[in-house]
Coordinates of C-alpha atoms in Angstrom, one line a residue:
X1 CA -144.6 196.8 254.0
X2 CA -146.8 195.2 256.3
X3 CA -146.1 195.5 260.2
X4 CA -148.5 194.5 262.8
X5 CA -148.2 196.6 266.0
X6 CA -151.2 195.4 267.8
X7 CA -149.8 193.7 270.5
X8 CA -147.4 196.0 271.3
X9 CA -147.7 199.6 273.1
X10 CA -146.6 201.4 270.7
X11 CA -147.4 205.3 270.1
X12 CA -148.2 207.8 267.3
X13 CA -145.4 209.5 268.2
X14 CA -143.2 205.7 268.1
X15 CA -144.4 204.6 265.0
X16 CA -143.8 208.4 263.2
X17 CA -140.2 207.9 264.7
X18 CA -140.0 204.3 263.7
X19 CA -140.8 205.9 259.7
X20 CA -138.8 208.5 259.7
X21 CA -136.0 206.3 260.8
X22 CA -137.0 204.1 257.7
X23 CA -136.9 207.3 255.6
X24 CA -133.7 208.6 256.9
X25 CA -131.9 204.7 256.5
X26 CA -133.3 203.9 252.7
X27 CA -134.7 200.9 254.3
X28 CA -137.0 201.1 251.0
X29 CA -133.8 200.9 249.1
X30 CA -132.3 197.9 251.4
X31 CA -135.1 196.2 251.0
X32 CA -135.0 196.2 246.8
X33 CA -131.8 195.5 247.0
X34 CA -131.9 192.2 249.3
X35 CA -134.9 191.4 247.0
X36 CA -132.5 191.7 243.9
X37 CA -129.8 189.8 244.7
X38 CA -127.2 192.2 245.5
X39 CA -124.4 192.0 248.1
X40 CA -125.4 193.5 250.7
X41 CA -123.7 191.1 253.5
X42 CA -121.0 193.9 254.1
X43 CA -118.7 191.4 256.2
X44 CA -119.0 188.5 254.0
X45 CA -119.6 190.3 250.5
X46 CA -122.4 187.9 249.9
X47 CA -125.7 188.4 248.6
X48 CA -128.6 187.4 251.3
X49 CA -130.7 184.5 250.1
X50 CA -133.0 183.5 252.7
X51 CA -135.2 185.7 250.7
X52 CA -134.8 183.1 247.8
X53 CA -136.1 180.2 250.3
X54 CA -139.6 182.3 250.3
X55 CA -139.9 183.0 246.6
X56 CA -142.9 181.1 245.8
X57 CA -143.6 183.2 242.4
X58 CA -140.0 181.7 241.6
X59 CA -139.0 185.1 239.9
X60 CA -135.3 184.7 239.4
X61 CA -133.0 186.0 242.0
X62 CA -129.9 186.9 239.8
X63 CA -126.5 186.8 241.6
X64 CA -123.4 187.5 239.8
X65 CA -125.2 187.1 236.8
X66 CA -126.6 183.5 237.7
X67 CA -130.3 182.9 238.3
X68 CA -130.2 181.0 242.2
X69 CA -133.3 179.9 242.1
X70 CA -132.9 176.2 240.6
X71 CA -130.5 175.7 243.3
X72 CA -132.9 176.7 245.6
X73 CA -135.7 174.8 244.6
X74 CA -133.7 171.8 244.4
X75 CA -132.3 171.7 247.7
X76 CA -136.2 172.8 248.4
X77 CA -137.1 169.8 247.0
X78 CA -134.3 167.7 248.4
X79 CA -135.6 168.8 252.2
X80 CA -139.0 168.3 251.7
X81 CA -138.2 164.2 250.9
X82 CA -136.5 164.1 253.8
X83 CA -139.1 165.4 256.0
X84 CA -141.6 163.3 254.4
X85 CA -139.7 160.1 255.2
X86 CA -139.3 161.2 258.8
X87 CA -142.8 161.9 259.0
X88 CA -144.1 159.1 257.4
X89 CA -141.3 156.8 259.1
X90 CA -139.7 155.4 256.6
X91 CA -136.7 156.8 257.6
X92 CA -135.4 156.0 260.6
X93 CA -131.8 157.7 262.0

């Protein structure tokens, strides 16, 4: 993972908190899991999938033993029509 700290004021000593804290909370292991589809919206016992709206390799996301991603990509699809006639005018509300 990727995080840019450089503009905040942020210490050694923060940032070896800040992993030990990622250590100590699996965050590795979250972060596979929201990555694979599992349920990991506690209160709603529902997979995350805004993770499936940025999955431009289109590697199946597989909840409840369905692939989500032509569902994604078609509603994908569907919004980028609609902004296109916005945009271009063509659509008028």
């Amino acid at each position: 993972m990727l995080v840019d700290f450089s503009k905040n004021r942020i210490t050694e000593e923060t940032l070896a908190k800040l992993q030990d804290l990622a250590k100590e909370t699996d965050l590795a292991g979250a972060i596979k899991s929201m990555f694979s589809g599992e349920k990991i919206n506690r209160t709603e016992d529902r997979a995350v999938l805004h993770v499936a709206l940025r999955n431009r390799s289109n590697t199946p996301i597989v909840v409840d033993g369905k692939d989500v991603m032509p569902e994604v990509n078609a509603v994908l699809e569907k919004m980028k029509t609609f902004s296109e006639a916005i945009i271009s005018g063509s659509w008028k509300g």
